[in-house]
Short mmCIF file of C-alpha atoms in Angstrom, two decimals:
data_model
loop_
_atom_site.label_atom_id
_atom_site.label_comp_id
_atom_site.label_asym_id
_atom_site.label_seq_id
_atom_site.Cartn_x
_atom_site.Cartn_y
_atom_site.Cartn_z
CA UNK A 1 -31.86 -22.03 -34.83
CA UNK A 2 -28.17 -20.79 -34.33
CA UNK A 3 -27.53 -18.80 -31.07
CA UNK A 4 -26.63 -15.65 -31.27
CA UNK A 5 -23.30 -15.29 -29.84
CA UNK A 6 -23.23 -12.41 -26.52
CA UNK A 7 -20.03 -10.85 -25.38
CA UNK A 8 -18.37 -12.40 -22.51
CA UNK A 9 -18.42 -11.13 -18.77
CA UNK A 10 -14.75 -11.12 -17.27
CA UNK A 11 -15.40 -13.59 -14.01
CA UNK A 12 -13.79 -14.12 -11.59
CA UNK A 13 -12.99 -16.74 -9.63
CA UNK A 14 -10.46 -15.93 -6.69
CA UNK A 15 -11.37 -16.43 -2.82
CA UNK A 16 -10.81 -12.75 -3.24
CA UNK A 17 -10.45 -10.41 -5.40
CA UNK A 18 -7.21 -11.80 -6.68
CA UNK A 19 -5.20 -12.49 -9.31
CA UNK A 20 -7.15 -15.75 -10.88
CA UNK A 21 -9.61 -15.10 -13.51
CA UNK A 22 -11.17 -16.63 -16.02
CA UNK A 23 -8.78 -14.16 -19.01
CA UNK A 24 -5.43 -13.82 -17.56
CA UNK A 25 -3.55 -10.36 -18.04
CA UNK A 26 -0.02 -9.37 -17.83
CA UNK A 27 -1.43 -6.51 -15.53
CA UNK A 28 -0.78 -6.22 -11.63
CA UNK A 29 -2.87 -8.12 -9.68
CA UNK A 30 -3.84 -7.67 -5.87
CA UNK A 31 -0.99 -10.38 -5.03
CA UNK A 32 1.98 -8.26 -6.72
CA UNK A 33 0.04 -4.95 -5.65
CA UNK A 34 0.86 -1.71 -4.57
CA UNK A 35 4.76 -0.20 -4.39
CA UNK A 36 6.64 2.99 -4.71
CA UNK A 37 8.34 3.22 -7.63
CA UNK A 38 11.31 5.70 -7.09
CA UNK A 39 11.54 6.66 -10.94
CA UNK A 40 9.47 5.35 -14.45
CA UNK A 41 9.56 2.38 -15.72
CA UNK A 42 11.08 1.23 -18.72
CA UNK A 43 8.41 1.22 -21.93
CA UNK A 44 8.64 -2.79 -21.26
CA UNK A 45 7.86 -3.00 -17.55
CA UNK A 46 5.30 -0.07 -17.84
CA UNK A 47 3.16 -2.69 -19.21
CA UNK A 48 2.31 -4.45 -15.93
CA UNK A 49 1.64 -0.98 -13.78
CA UNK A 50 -1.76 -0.95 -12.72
CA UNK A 51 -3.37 1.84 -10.56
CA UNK A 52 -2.78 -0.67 -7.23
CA UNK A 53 0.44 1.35 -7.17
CA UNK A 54 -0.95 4.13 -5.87
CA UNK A 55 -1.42 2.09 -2.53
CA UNK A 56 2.09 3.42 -1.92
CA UNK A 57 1.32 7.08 -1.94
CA UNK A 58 -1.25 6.51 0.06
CA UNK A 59 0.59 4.35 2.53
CA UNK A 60 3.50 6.87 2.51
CA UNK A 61 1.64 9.79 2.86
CA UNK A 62 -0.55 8.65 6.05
CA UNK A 63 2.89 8.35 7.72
CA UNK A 64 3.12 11.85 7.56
CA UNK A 65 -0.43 12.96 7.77
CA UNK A 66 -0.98 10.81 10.89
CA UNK A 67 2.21 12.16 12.53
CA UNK A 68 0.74 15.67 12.08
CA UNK A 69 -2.47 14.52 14.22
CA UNK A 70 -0.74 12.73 17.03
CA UNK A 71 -1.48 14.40 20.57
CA UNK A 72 2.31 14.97 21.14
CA UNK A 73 4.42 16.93 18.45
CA UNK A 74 6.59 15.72 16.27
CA UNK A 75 9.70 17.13 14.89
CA UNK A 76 8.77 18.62 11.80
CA UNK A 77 11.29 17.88 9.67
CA UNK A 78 11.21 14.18 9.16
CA UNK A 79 7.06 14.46 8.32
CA UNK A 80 8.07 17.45 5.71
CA UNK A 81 10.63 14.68 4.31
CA UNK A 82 8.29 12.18 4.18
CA UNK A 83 5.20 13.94 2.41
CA UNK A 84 7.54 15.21 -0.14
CA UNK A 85 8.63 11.65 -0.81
CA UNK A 86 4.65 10.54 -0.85
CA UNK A 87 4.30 13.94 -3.57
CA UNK A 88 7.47 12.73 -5.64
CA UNK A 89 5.99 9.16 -5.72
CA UNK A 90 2.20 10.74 -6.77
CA UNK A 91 3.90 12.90 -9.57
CA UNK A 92 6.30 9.95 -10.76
CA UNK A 93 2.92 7.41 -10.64
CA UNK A 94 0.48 9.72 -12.56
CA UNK A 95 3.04 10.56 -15.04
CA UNK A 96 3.59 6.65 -15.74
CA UNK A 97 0.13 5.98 -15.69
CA UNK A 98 -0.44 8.28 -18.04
CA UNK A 99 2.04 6.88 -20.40
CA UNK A 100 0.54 3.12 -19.26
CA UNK A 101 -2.86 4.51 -21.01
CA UNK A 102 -1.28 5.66 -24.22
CA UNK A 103 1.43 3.19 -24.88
CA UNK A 104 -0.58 0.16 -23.50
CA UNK A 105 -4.60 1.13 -24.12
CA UNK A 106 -5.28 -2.31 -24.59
CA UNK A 107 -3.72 -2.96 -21.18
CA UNK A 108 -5.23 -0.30 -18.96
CA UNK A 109 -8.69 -1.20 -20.47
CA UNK A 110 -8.53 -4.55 -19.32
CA UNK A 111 -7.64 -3.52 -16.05
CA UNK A 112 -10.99 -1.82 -16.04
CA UNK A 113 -12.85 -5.45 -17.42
CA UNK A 114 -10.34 -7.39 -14.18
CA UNK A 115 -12.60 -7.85 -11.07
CA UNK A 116 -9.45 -8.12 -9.30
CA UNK A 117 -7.87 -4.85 -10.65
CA UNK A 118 -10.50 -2.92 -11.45
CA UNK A 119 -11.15 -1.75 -7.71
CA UNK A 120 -7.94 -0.32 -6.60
CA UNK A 121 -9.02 2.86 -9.13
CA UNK A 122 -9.68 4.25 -6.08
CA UNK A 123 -6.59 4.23 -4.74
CA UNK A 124 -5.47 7.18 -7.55
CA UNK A 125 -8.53 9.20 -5.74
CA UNK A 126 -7.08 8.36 -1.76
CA UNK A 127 -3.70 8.79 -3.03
CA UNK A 128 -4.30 12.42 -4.10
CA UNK A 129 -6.42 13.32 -1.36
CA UNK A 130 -3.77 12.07 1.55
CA UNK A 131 -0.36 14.25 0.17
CA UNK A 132 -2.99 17.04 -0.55
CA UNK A 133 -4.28 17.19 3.38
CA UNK A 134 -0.52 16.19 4.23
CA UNK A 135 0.52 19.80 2.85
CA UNK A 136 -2.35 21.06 5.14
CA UNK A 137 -1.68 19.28 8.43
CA UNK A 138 2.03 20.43 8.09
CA UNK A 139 1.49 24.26 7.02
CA UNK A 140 3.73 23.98 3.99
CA UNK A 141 3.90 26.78 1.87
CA UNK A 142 1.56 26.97 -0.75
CA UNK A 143 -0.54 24.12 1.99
CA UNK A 144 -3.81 25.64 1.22
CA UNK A 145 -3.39 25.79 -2.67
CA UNK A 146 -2.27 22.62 -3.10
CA UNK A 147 -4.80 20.69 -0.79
CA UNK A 148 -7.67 22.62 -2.34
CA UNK A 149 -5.99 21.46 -6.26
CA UNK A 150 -5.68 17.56 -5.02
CA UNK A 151 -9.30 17.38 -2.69
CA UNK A 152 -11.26 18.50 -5.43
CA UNK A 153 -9.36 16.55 -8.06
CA UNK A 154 -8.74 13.51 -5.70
CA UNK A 155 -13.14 13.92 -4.60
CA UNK A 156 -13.80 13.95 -8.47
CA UNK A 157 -12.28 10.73 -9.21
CA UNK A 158 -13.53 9.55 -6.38
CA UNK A 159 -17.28 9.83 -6.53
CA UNK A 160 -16.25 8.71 -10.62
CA UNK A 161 -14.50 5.55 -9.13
CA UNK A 162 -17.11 4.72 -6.55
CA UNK A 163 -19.86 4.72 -9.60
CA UNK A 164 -18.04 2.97 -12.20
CA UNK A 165 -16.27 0.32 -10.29
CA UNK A 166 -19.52 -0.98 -8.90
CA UNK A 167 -21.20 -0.64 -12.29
CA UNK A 168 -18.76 -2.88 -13.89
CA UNK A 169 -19.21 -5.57 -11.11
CA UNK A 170 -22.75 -5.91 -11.99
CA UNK A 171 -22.63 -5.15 -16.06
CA UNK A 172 -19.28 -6.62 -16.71
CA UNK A 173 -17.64 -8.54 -14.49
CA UNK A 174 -18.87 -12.37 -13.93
CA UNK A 175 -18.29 -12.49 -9.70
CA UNK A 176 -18.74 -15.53 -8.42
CA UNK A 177 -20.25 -16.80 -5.29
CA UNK A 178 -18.01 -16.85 -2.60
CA UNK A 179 -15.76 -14.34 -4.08
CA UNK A 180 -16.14 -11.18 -2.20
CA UNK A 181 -12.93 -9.77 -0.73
CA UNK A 182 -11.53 -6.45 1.07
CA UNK A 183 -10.40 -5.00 -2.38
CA UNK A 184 -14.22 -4.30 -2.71
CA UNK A 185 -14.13 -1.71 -0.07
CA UNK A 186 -11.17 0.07 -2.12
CA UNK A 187 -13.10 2.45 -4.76
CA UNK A 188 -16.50 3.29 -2.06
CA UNK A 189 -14.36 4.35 0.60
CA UNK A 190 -12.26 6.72 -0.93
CA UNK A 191 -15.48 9.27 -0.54
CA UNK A 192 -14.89 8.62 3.01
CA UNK A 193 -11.79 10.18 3.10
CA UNK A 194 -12.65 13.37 1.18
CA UNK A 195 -15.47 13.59 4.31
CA UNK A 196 -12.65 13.68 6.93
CA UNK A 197 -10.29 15.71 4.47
CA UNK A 198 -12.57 18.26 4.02
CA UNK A 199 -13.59 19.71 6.72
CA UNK A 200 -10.28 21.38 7.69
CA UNK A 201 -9.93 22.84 4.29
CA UNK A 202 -13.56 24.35 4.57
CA UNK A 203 -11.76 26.46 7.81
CA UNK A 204 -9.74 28.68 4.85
CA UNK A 205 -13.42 29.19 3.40
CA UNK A 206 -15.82 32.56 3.73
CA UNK A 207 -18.07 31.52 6.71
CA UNK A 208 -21.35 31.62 5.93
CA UNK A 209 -22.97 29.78 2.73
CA UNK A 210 -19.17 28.74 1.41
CA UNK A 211 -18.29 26.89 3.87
CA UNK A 212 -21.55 25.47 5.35
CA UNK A 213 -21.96 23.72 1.81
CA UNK A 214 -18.53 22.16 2.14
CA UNK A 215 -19.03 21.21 5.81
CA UNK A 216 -22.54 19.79 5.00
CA UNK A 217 -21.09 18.14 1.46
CA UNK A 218 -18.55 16.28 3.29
CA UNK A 219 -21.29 14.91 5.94
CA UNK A 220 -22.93 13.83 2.77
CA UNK A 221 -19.57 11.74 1.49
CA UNK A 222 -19.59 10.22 4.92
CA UNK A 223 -23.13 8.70 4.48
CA UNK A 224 -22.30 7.77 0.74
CA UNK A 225 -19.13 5.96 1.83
CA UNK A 226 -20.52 4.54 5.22
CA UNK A 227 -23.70 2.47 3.67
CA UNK A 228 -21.90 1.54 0.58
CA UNK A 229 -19.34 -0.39 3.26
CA UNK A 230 -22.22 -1.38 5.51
CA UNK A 231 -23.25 -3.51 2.30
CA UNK A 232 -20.24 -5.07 1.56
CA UNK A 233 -18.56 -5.78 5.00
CA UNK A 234 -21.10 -9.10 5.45
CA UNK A 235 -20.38 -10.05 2.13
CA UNK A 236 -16.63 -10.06 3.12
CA UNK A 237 -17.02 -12.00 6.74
CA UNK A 238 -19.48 -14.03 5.10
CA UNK A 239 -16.83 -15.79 2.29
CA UNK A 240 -14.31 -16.03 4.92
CA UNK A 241 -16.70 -17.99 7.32
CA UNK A 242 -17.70 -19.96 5.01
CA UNK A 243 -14.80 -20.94 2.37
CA UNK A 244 -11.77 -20.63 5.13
CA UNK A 245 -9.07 -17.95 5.36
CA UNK A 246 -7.93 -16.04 1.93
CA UNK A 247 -4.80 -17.46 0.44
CA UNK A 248 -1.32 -16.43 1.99
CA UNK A 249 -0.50 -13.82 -0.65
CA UNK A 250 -3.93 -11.91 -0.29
CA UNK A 251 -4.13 -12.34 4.15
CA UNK A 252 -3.10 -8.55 4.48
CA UNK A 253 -6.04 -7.32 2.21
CA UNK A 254 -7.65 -8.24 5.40
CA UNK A 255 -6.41 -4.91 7.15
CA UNK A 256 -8.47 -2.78 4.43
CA UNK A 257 -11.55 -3.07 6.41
CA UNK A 258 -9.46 -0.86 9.01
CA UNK A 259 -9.69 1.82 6.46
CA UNK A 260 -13.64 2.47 6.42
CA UNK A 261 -13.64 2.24 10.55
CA UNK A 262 -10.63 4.99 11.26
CA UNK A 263 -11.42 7.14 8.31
CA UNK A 264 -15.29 7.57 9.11
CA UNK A 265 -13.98 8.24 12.58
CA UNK A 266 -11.50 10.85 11.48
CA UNK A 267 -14.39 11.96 9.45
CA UNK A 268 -16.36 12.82 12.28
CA UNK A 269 -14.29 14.09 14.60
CA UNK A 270 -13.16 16.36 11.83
CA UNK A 271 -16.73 17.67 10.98
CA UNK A 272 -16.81 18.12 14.89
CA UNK A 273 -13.82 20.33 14.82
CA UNK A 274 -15.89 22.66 11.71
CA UNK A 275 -19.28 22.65 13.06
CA UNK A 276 -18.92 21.30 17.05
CA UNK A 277 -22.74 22.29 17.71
CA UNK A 278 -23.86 20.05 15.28
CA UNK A 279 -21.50 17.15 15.37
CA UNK A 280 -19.66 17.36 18.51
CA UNK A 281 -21.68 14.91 20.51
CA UNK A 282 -21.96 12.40 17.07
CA UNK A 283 -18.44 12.28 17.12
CA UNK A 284 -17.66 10.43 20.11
CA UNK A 285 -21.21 7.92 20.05
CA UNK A 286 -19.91 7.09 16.67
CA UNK A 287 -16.30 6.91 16.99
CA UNK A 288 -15.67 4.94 20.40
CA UNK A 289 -17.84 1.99 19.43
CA UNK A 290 -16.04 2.14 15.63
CA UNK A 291 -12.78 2.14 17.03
CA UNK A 292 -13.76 -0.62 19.22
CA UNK A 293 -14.72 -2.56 16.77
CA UNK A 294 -11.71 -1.54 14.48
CA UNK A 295 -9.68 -2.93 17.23
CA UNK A 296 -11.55 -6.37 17.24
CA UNK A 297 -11.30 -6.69 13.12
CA UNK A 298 -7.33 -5.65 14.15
CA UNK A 299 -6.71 -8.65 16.27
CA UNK A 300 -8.61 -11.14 13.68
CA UNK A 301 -6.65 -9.77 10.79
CA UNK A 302 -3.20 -10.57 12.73
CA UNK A 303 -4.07 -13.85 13.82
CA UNK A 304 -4.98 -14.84 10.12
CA UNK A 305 -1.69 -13.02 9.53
CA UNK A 306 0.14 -14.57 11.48
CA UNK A 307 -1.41 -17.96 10.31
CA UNK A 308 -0.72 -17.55 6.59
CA UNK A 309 3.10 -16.55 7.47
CA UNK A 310 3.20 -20.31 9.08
CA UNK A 311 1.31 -21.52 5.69
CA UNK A 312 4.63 -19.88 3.88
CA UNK A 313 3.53 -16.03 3.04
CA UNK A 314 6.51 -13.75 1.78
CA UNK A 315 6.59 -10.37 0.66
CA UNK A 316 3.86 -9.11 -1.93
CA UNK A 317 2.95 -5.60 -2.26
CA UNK A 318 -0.07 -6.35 -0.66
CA UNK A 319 1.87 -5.29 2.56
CA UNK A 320 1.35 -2.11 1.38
CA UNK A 321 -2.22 -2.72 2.88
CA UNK A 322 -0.96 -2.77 6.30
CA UNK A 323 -0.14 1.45 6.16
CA UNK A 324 -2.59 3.28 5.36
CA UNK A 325 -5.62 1.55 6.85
CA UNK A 326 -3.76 1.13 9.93
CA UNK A 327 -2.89 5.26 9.85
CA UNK A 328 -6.67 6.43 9.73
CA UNK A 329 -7.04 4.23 12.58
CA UNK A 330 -3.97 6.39 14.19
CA UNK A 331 -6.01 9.75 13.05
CA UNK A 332 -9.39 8.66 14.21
CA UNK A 333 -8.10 7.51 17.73
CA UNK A 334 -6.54 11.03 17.98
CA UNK A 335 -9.52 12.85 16.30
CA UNK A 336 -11.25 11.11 20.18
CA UNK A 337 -8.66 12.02 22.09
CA UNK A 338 -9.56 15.70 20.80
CA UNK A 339 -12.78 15.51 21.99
CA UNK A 340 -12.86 13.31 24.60
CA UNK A 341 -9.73 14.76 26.52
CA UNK A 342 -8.92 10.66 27.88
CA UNK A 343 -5.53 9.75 27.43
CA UNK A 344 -6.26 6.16 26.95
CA UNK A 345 -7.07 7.25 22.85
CA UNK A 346 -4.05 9.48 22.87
CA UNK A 347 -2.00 6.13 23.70
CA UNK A 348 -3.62 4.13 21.18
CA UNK A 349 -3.10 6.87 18.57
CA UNK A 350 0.86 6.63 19.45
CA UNK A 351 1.15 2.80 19.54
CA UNK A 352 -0.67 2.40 16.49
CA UNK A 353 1.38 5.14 14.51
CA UNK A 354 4.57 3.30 16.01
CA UNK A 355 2.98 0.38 14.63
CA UNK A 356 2.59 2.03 10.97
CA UNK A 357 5.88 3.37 10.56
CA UNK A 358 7.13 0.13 11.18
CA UNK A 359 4.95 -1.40 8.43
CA UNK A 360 6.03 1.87 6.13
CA UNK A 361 9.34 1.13 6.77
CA UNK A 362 9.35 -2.27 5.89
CA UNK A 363 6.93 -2.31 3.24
CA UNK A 364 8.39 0.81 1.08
CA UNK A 365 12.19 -0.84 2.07
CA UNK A 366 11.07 -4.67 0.04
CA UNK A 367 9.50 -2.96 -2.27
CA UNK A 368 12.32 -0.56 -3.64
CA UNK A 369 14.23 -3.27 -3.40
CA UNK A 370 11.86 -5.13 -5.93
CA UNK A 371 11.81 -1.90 -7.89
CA UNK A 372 15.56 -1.75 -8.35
CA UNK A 373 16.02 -5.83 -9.10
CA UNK A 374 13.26 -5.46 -11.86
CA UNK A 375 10.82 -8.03 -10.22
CA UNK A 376 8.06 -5.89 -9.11
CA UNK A 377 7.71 -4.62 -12.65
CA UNK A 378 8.21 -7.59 -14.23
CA UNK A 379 4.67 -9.67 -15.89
CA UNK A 380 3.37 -10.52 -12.09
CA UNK A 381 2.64 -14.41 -11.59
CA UNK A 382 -1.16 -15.44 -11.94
CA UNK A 383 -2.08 -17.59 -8.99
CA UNK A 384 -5.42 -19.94 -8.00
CA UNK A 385 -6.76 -18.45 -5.29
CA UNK A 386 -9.74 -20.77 -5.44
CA UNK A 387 -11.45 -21.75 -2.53
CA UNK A 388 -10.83 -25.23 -0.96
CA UNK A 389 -13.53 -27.75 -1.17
CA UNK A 390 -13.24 -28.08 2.48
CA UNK A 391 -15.62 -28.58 5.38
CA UNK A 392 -13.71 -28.40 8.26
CA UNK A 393 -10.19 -26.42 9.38
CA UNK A 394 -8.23 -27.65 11.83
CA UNK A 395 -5.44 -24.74 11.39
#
């Protein structure tokens, strides 16, 4: 009897979600991830832009959404600078990607059919929703229209991404044991940040029914988001415990767990701020023990850091994974210092927001520097990032 011949599920076989798989593409992966780009690429290059580029809107816009949240004030005008940079970079990236789906279809659906690039579709839903909250938190004109235009867009694609990515893991994609990695956590937390995003646009909202429903909607997000990452997070400890540290080029993924801990914090303490009678008190038994922990998963993620810089990491655009994560951390720690009144969270907002403007800095400097040389957008390297046969590690 001849076998009937099945299609083929794309596997994958990274340590993380990474760039080795079974079918390379010439598509971005995780390793060569997200990066402003300060204009469009050339038809050529546009080839090899994947949605992990929208990392950098979301990494630029914290800076200036976390700013607005800090316990002391700002000057105004350098946040303003930067969100309109974080809104040029979101026009610029949707207008490419738009031409990456109609000049390279064949492209942009394998993206989809990539474990390893498949989940940073969420990152077009976080990008929108952080420079649409950033024209909120600063009172720009127009503010109110354009965060309403980018939450509900940016929520939409959201709740799409946090459906279909997961969907494809388990029709499509072949993931192999010991493959789990903090790219996962990419398209089911981005309903976690419409939660925290919401509630201060459901403030310009008739009380009453109108803005109950949003208030009450966004609570709902936050327990979408929250057991979605309460599923994955063991897989992710559990492949580093037992098949060793990720490979240099993928360490700073580690910081993306940061994102789920600060943002459902922020999410809290923002539904506190809309409705304090009814989440007030959940706001600060939730958040303190989060934060702690966030704090913990902080210090591991440097030290493994810090180890893969001695095991010769350079600059990827996975740097860009050090921003935004680290700024809901800066907006949750503030979001307690709101309701708690200690100064101790006030501090840690400020360190931590000195801390992501450094990483901002640094990460958006290589990376237009990589835009302007042509090597970012050039057909990124595919790299094993198999996991050793090892029993024992010494370093």
């Amino acid at each position: 009897m001849t076998a009937v011949p099945t299609p083929a599920r794309q596997t994958q076989q990274s340590a993380a979600p990474g760039p080795a798989t079974t079918a390379p593409t010439d598509g971005p992966p995780p390793d060569t991830a997200p990066g402003p780009a300060p204009g469009p690429a050339p038809t050529g290059r546009l080839r090899a832009l994947g949605p992990n580029w929208y990392a950098a809107v979301m990494g630029t816009a914290i800076v200036a959404g976390a700013g607005a949240a800090l316990p002391v004030e700002l000057p105004h005008a350098p946040l303003v600078a930067v969100w309109l940079l974080a809104a040029a970079l979101l026009a610029v990236l949707l207008v490419a990607r738009a031409g990456h789906w109609l000049r390279h279809g064949d492209q942009a659906r394998a993206h989809l059919l990539d474990p390893a690039v498949a989940p940073f579709y969420g990152c077009l839903s976080m990008g929108m929703l952080a420079v649409g909250s950033g024209a909120l938190a600063l009172d720009l004109p127009g503010g109110v229209a354009i965060d309403a235009v980018l939450w509900t867009a940016g929520t939409l694609v959201g709740l799409v991404a946090t459906v279909a990515v997961p969907y494809l893991m388990v029709a499509r994609h072949a993931i192999e044991p010991g493959t789990a990695g903090p790219v996962w956590l990419l398209p089911v937390v981005a309903p976690m940040v419409s939660a925290a995003l919401g509630p201060p646009l459901a403030a310009h909202l008739p009380a009453g029914q109108a803005a109950s429903t949003m208030v009450l909607g966004c609570f709902a997000l936050f327990g979408m988001s929250l057991l979605t990452t309460l599923l994955i997070l063991p897989a992710v400890f559990s492949r580093l415990v037992h098949h060793g540290p990720l490979p240099p080029a993928l360490a700073p993924t580690l910081f993306l767990v940061l994102g789920p801990l600060g943002q459902s914090t922020t999410a809290l303490g923002n539904l506190a701020d809309a409705a304090p009678h009814t989440f007030a008190s959940a706001a600060v038994i939730y958040g303190v023990p989060v934060i702690g922990f966030a704090l913990l998963w902080l210090a591991l993620s440097v030290a493994l850091v810090v180890r893969a810089v001695r095991h010769g990491m350079g600059f990827s655009m996975t740097w860009w994974a050090f921003t935004f994560p680290v700024g809901t951390c800066v907006t949750g720690a503030a979001s307690l210092e709101r309701h708690t009144q200690l100064a101790a969270f006030g501090w840690l907002s400020a360190v931590l927001y000195v801390c992501l403007v450094v990483a901002w800095a640094v990460a958006g400097f290589r990376t237009a520097r990589g835009v302007l040389s042509g090597e970012l957008l050039a057909a990124p390297r595919r790299c094993s990032a198999a996991p050793p046969p090892t029993t024992a590690r010494t370093r």
